[in-house]
Each structure stands twice: as structure tokens, then as C-alpha cells.
Amino acid sequence: MLKNRIKKYAEELGLLIGFCSYNKYKELNDSRFNSNRLEFAKSIISVALPISRNDDELLASFALDKDYHIVLREKLSALREYILTQIDAKIEYFVDNGPVNEKLVAYLSGIGYFGKNSLIINELYGSYILLGELFIDIEFKSDFPVLNDCKNCSICMTHCPSEAIGNIYEKCISGYLQRKDVFPDRIYQMFNNIYGCDICISNCPKNKDVKSKKKYVFENLNLKDIIECSKSDFKKYSNCAFYWLGHKLMKRNAIIVASNKGINIDKELKYVHSKEDYILAAIDYYKRKSIR
Ligand code: SF4
Ligand code: SF4
């Protein structure tokens, strides 16, 4: 059966995979993700890439290795090519870059269930999975959603410093790190990573068995280097998941994190010439923290 052959090939690529009906997805989807572009589809193949965990670095676990968008896109492209050797079809694939409610697709395809922190929890890999999907104009039998939930657990709520659980889009620290805004000190005080936040997933009991790797590509990232590097120097991070944010936002984040960690960056700040409000506010925060 074609579906089994696709599953087997996906496993060879190191992916978890599930199928759901496009109509079911459309029925349950919220209007933020509406798009005529996907109307050709009859099925959606949800794909999840398991990753390792790391609780000690300046980047969230998903960003410690080569940008997962690049890695997963290569795998989805290979999967698409494989399917096309088996059957004539129209296929579009996405990795965090389309009008797609990726978590809903993953849920409907049986990859996992929704945790209270809004992330999908897989039975084997917890929420240390990264999602992508293929839309295809072929009808496949759907997999079954995993009927499970967090029950009485509320550990992520207790640990989240910004009380974002239930209000993820507005209050998640990951989001603050991506916004070119000036924030009050109480928000800056929560910046411990320069990109992403792992606090809720690293404390989630469903993730306790997720393995940690020995070596990551971007571990021990140098805060000072990010603060002083020029736009062209920043290109050396082009394979990193945070590269899309640009060197100015990453400088802002690095200045705030250095301030919170009590690292002296007087020398590096001499190389920061940006006049944007959000950079000046970060420098001001550093100076105020240094005086105390
Ligand atoms: S990622 Fe961080 S800020 Fe966002 S919900 Fe989880 S603990 Fe809270
Ligand atoms: S910490 Fe508890 S409530 Fe939060 S996602 Fe994990 S299991 Fe669910």
C-alpha cells in the first residue's frame, strides 16, 4: 500500500509521520490560516523531526543545530520526490513558512496531543519535535488523533516566567525576543536566552526521557561576538535558526542577556552604532544594571 511505503521511506529519513484529511483540517482550522492556495489538497501528511534537548545554552534546544527549516525542508523535498516516483500528484510542502496550522495538522494526523502549553506532545519524543507538512491531491486513509491530555498537571504554568500559558501569542518570551519593541524592565529580566525559550518544555514531565546530545553546532555561542559583529560578520550564522531575525535584534537580545548575567560588555558596546529605539533601550538597561 502506498501509504505504508511513504511511512517507511519517512522513517528512513528519521521522521515521524501521520496522515489526515484536508477537509477535516479545514473544518477545525481557525480563520488565521485560511488560504485558497491549499484548496487542491485532499490529504495532509504531517511530519515531525525529533530533536535532542539541552537546558543550559543561550539558544532554545531547537536552535542549537543547523537551522531546522533547512534540514526539514531537505527531508520533505526528498519525501516529495519519493512520492512522485510512486504516483502522479500535486504536492506542496511547508516548514513554518506557509498558511498552515501545523499543530492542528500534527494532532489530526496522530503525531501527538495538545499540551497545556499549546505544543504537541508525542508519546516517544515529548514536545521535542519540529513540524512540517505536505499537502497532496491524493486521498489517503487518515490516522487517528491521540486521545490524551495533560490531566491535572500544571507544571508548565507554574514555571513559565511570563504567565504565557493560555496566552502564548501575546506573552511568550520567544515572541518578545522576536519583536523590535522597547519593553519594561520586568520583561527584559526574563531574557535568559537570546533566541527561543525552553522553560516549559524542559520542566514538562512528558519530556523527562528525551535525550540530550553531547555536541551541538551552536553551543557556547559567544554573546560578546554577537554584540560586536557587523552585518556582514553576522552572515557566519546563516545556518542558524535565529539568522532570520537579523543582526540588530540579536544584538539587542545579547545585550539584555549579558546585562542579566552580569557580563561586562563595555568594550563590545563601542561597536554598536545602531540608533533604533529598541537597541538604545537595551544599552540603557545594561547601564542601569551595571550601576546597581
Ligand atoms: S516558551 Fe517560555 S515563555 Fe513561552 S510559554 Fe513556555 S515557559 Fe512560557
Ligand atoms: S508541563 Fe504538564 S501541563 Fe504542561 S504540557 Fe507538560 S504535561 Fe502538560
XYZ file of C-alpha atoms and ligand atoms in Angstrom:
308
model
C 0.000 0.000 0.000
C 1.292 3.450 -0.967
C 0.674 4.927 2.477
C 2.848 2.253 4.103
C 5.617 2.773 1.573
C 5.576 6.520 2.278
C 5.700 5.850 6.029
C 8.630 3.503 5.608
C 10.565 5.978 3.499
C 9.853 8.779 6.019
C 11.208 6.582 8.811
C 14.378 6.064 6.797
C 14.685 9.858 6.719
C 14.402 9.906 10.525
C 10.886 11.370 10.524
C 7.657 10.626 12.347
C 4.716 10.776 10.011
C 0.915 10.753 10.010
C -1.943 11.408 7.585
C -5.151 13.415 7.894
C -7.936 14.562 5.607
C -7.714 18.102 4.249
C -11.468 18.571 4.722
C -11.288 17.614 8.386
C -8.400 20.044 8.857
C -10.359 22.809 7.122
C -13.410 22.160 9.260
C -11.448 22.595 12.501
C -8.948 25.214 11.398
C -9.183 28.797 12.542
C -9.529 31.625 10.050
C -5.985 32.946 10.610
C -4.743 30.116 8.425
C -7.312 30.313 5.608
C -5.769 30.106 2.149
C -7.069 29.285 -1.317
C -3.588 28.140 -2.212
C -4.126 24.803 -0.488
C -7.591 24.053 -1.870
C -6.158 21.478 -4.308
C -5.331 19.176 -1.372
C -7.239 16.069 -0.396
C -4.858 14.879 2.328
C -2.134 16.310 4.518
C 0.920 14.392 5.601
C 2.228 15.674 8.924
C 5.906 15.190 9.506
C 7.828 15.591 12.769
C 11.565 15.724 13.241
C 12.662 14.608 16.732
C 15.416 16.686 18.325
C 17.576 16.407 21.418
C 17.214 18.618 24.473
C 19.622 20.995 26.091
C 18.771 23.067 29.136
C 21.992 25.055 29.517
C 22.697 27.077 26.400
C 21.800 30.579 25.236
C 19.599 29.200 22.496
C 16.483 27.066 22.746
C 17.206 23.403 22.006
C 15.683 23.546 18.523
C 18.169 26.273 17.522
C 21.377 24.619 18.690
C 21.950 22.694 15.483
C 21.791 23.677 11.828
C 18.566 25.598 11.167
C 15.807 23.002 11.278
C 13.921 24.793 8.492
C 16.786 23.925 6.142
C 17.154 20.367 7.470
C 13.439 19.571 7.422
C 12.871 21.196 4.028
C 15.551 18.928 2.546
C 13.843 15.904 4.048
C 10.386 16.998 2.862
C 11.772 17.596 -0.610
C 13.200 14.059 -0.603
C 9.864 12.680 0.618
C 8.016 14.583 -2.116
C 10.402 13.220 -4.768
C 9.873 9.718 -3.420
C 6.076 10.024 -3.584
C 6.343 11.294 -7.150
C 8.250 8.148 -8.121
C 5.229 6.190 -6.873
C 2.301 8.234 -8.145
C 1.484 11.308 -10.200
C 0.379 14.006 -7.739
C 0.415 17.688 -6.888
C 2.332 18.224 -3.654
C 3.268 21.371 -1.729
C 5.285 21.267 1.456
C 5.884 23.714 4.294
C 8.121 24.123 7.291
C 6.900 27.017 9.404
C 6.559 29.121 6.256
C 3.036 28.724 4.929
C -0.565 29.493 5.844
C -0.665 26.283 7.861
C -1.849 25.469 11.369
C 0.977 22.977 11.836
C -0.010 21.821 15.307
C -3.587 21.078 14.255
C -2.295 19.023 11.304
C 0.033 17.119 13.658
C -2.798 16.473 16.112
C -5.229 15.244 13.442
C -2.528 13.010 11.963
C -1.826 11.237 15.244
C 1.637 12.712 15.842
C 0.629 13.725 19.357
C -1.850 15.596 21.526
C -2.020 19.218 22.629
C -0.236 20.062 25.874
C -1.464 22.933 28.047
C 1.475 24.957 26.722
C -0.104 24.600 23.231
C 2.692 22.337 21.974
C 2.158 18.867 20.520
C 3.301 16.065 22.820
C 4.440 12.882 21.110
C 4.450 9.609 23.010
C 8.159 8.943 22.378
C 9.757 12.325 21.872
C 7.551 14.555 24.037
C 7.423 18.068 22.660
C 10.999 17.952 21.348
C 9.718 17.604 17.791
C 9.689 20.087 14.923
C 6.857 20.097 12.448
C 6.419 20.268 8.709
C 3.763 19.010 6.329
C 2.969 18.033 2.750
C -0.351 18.881 1.117
C -1.252 16.373 -1.576
C -4.149 15.938 -4.015
C -4.474 12.215 -3.261
C -6.966 10.739 -0.817
C -5.320 8.704 1.960
C -6.925 6.991 4.919
C -6.476 9.269 7.932
C -4.598 8.240 11.048
C -6.312 8.623 14.397
C -5.621 11.557 16.716
C -4.012 10.619 20.025
C -6.713 10.925 22.668
C -4.718 12.059 25.656
C -4.246 15.255 27.632
C -2.207 16.777 30.458
C -4.776 15.786 33.088
C -4.125 17.585 36.377
C -0.564 18.612 35.598
C 0.135 22.352 35.573
C 3.931 22.344 35.884
C 4.443 24.454 32.767
C 2.067 27.090 34.162
C 3.988 27.228 37.414
C 7.355 27.547 35.688
C 6.530 29.950 32.874
C 8.048 33.293 33.959
C 5.704 35.382 31.832
C 2.472 33.565 32.689
C 2.067 32.915 28.983
C 0.311 29.551 29.177
C -3.183 30.186 27.853
C -1.970 33.409 26.267
C 1.008 32.165 24.292
C 0.863 34.515 21.333
C 0.921 37.703 23.397
C 3.120 36.810 26.336
C 5.599 34.095 25.382
C 9.227 35.143 25.877
C 10.101 33.630 22.485
C 7.800 36.234 20.968
C 9.326 39.125 22.935
C 12.756 38.089 21.662
C 11.498 38.494 18.096
C 9.899 41.915 18.460
C 11.572 45.214 17.723
C 9.887 46.896 20.670
C 11.008 48.619 23.815
C 9.869 46.614 26.840
C 9.627 47.394 30.541
C 12.424 46.029 32.746
C 10.201 43.258 34.112
C 10.157 41.779 30.576
C 13.904 42.234 29.995
C 14.555 40.483 33.297
C 13.055 37.319 31.782
C 15.566 37.215 28.893
C 17.925 34.339 29.646
C 18.195 33.001 26.109
C 18.987 35.086 23.065
C 16.596 33.029 20.944
C 13.673 30.838 21.961
C 12.596 29.651 25.392
C 12.683 26.066 26.649
C 11.497 26.606 30.204
C 8.079 24.972 29.901
C 9.255 22.030 27.817
C 12.359 21.375 29.894
C 10.171 21.114 33.006
C 7.390 19.081 31.401
C 7.258 15.537 32.816
C 6.373 14.209 29.361
C 9.858 15.214 28.219
C 11.856 13.665 31.027
C 13.111 10.808 28.827
C 14.121 12.980 25.871
C 17.841 12.525 25.345
C 20.443 15.266 25.423
C 23.195 15.312 22.807
C 26.895 15.644 23.600
C 27.769 18.193 20.941
C 25.778 20.920 19.232
C 26.799 23.122 16.304
C 25.961 26.392 18.058
C 26.677 25.566 21.698
C 28.748 28.040 23.710
C 27.632 30.809 21.412
C 29.625 33.914 22.205
C 27.416 36.767 23.418
C 30.184 39.314 23.015
C 30.768 38.271 19.429
C 27.100 38.808 18.580
C 27.112 42.240 20.211
C 30.138 43.500 18.303
C 29.715 41.734 14.960
C 28.874 43.771 11.875
C 26.042 42.975 9.488
C 28.458 41.177 7.171
C 30.162 39.281 10.035
C 26.714 38.117 11.118
C 26.464 36.086 7.886
C 28.566 33.399 9.548
C 25.366 32.496 11.425
C 23.391 31.994 8.217
C 22.843 28.302 9.013
C 21.454 29.085 12.428
C 17.712 29.253 13.128
C 17.985 32.788 14.545
C 19.607 34.230 11.418
C 16.277 35.447 10.024
C 15.901 37.820 12.986
C 18.839 39.867 11.725
C 21.912 41.105 13.499
C 20.271 44.100 15.197
C 17.604 42.155 17.072
C 20.147 39.534 18.052
C 22.417 42.304 19.362
C 19.516 43.667 21.402
C 18.847 40.220 22.853
C 22.538 39.607 23.557
C 22.897 42.965 25.335
C 19.918 42.211 27.570
C 21.081 38.662 28.337
C 24.633 39.901 29.089
C 23.119 42.506 31.437
C 21.084 39.850 33.241
C 24.114 37.595 33.574
C 26.300 40.429 34.892
C 28.727 40.186 31.951
C 30.766 43.310 31.252
C 30.230 44.370 27.626
C 31.596 47.942 27.796
C 34.184 47.146 25.110
C 31.736 45.419 22.747
C 29.195 48.237 23.003
C 31.703 50.560 21.328
C 30.962 48.634 18.126
C 27.207 49.123 18.409
C 26.224 52.161 16.353
C 22.541 51.430 15.728
C 20.191 54.214 16.726
C 16.974 52.176 16.828
C 14.893 52.688 19.968
C 14.978 49.002 20.894
C 18.800 48.927 20.771
C 19.172 52.166 22.727
C 16.721 50.833 25.333
C 18.847 47.684 25.699
C 22.024 49.722 26.184
C 20.231 51.882 28.727
C 19.095 48.717 30.550
C 22.697 47.464 30.613
C 23.958 50.758 32.028
C 21.313 50.837 34.738
C 22.038 47.209 35.676
C 25.785 47.922 35.799
C 25.360 50.849 38.190
C 23.317 48.840 40.707
S 8.242 29.032 25.940
Fe 8.816 30.095 27.857
S 7.588 31.974 27.899
Fe 6.708 30.632 26.335
S 5.102 29.540 27.399
Fe 6.929 28.258 27.582
S 7.932 28.891 29.505
Fe 6.412 30.446 28.974
S 4.066 20.512 31.982
Fe 2.233 19.298 32.446
S 0.551 20.623 31.806
Fe 2.368 21.438 30.841
S 2.451 20.491 28.815
Fe 3.651 19.200 30.206
S 2.218 17.641 30.946
Fe 1.005 19.297 30.071
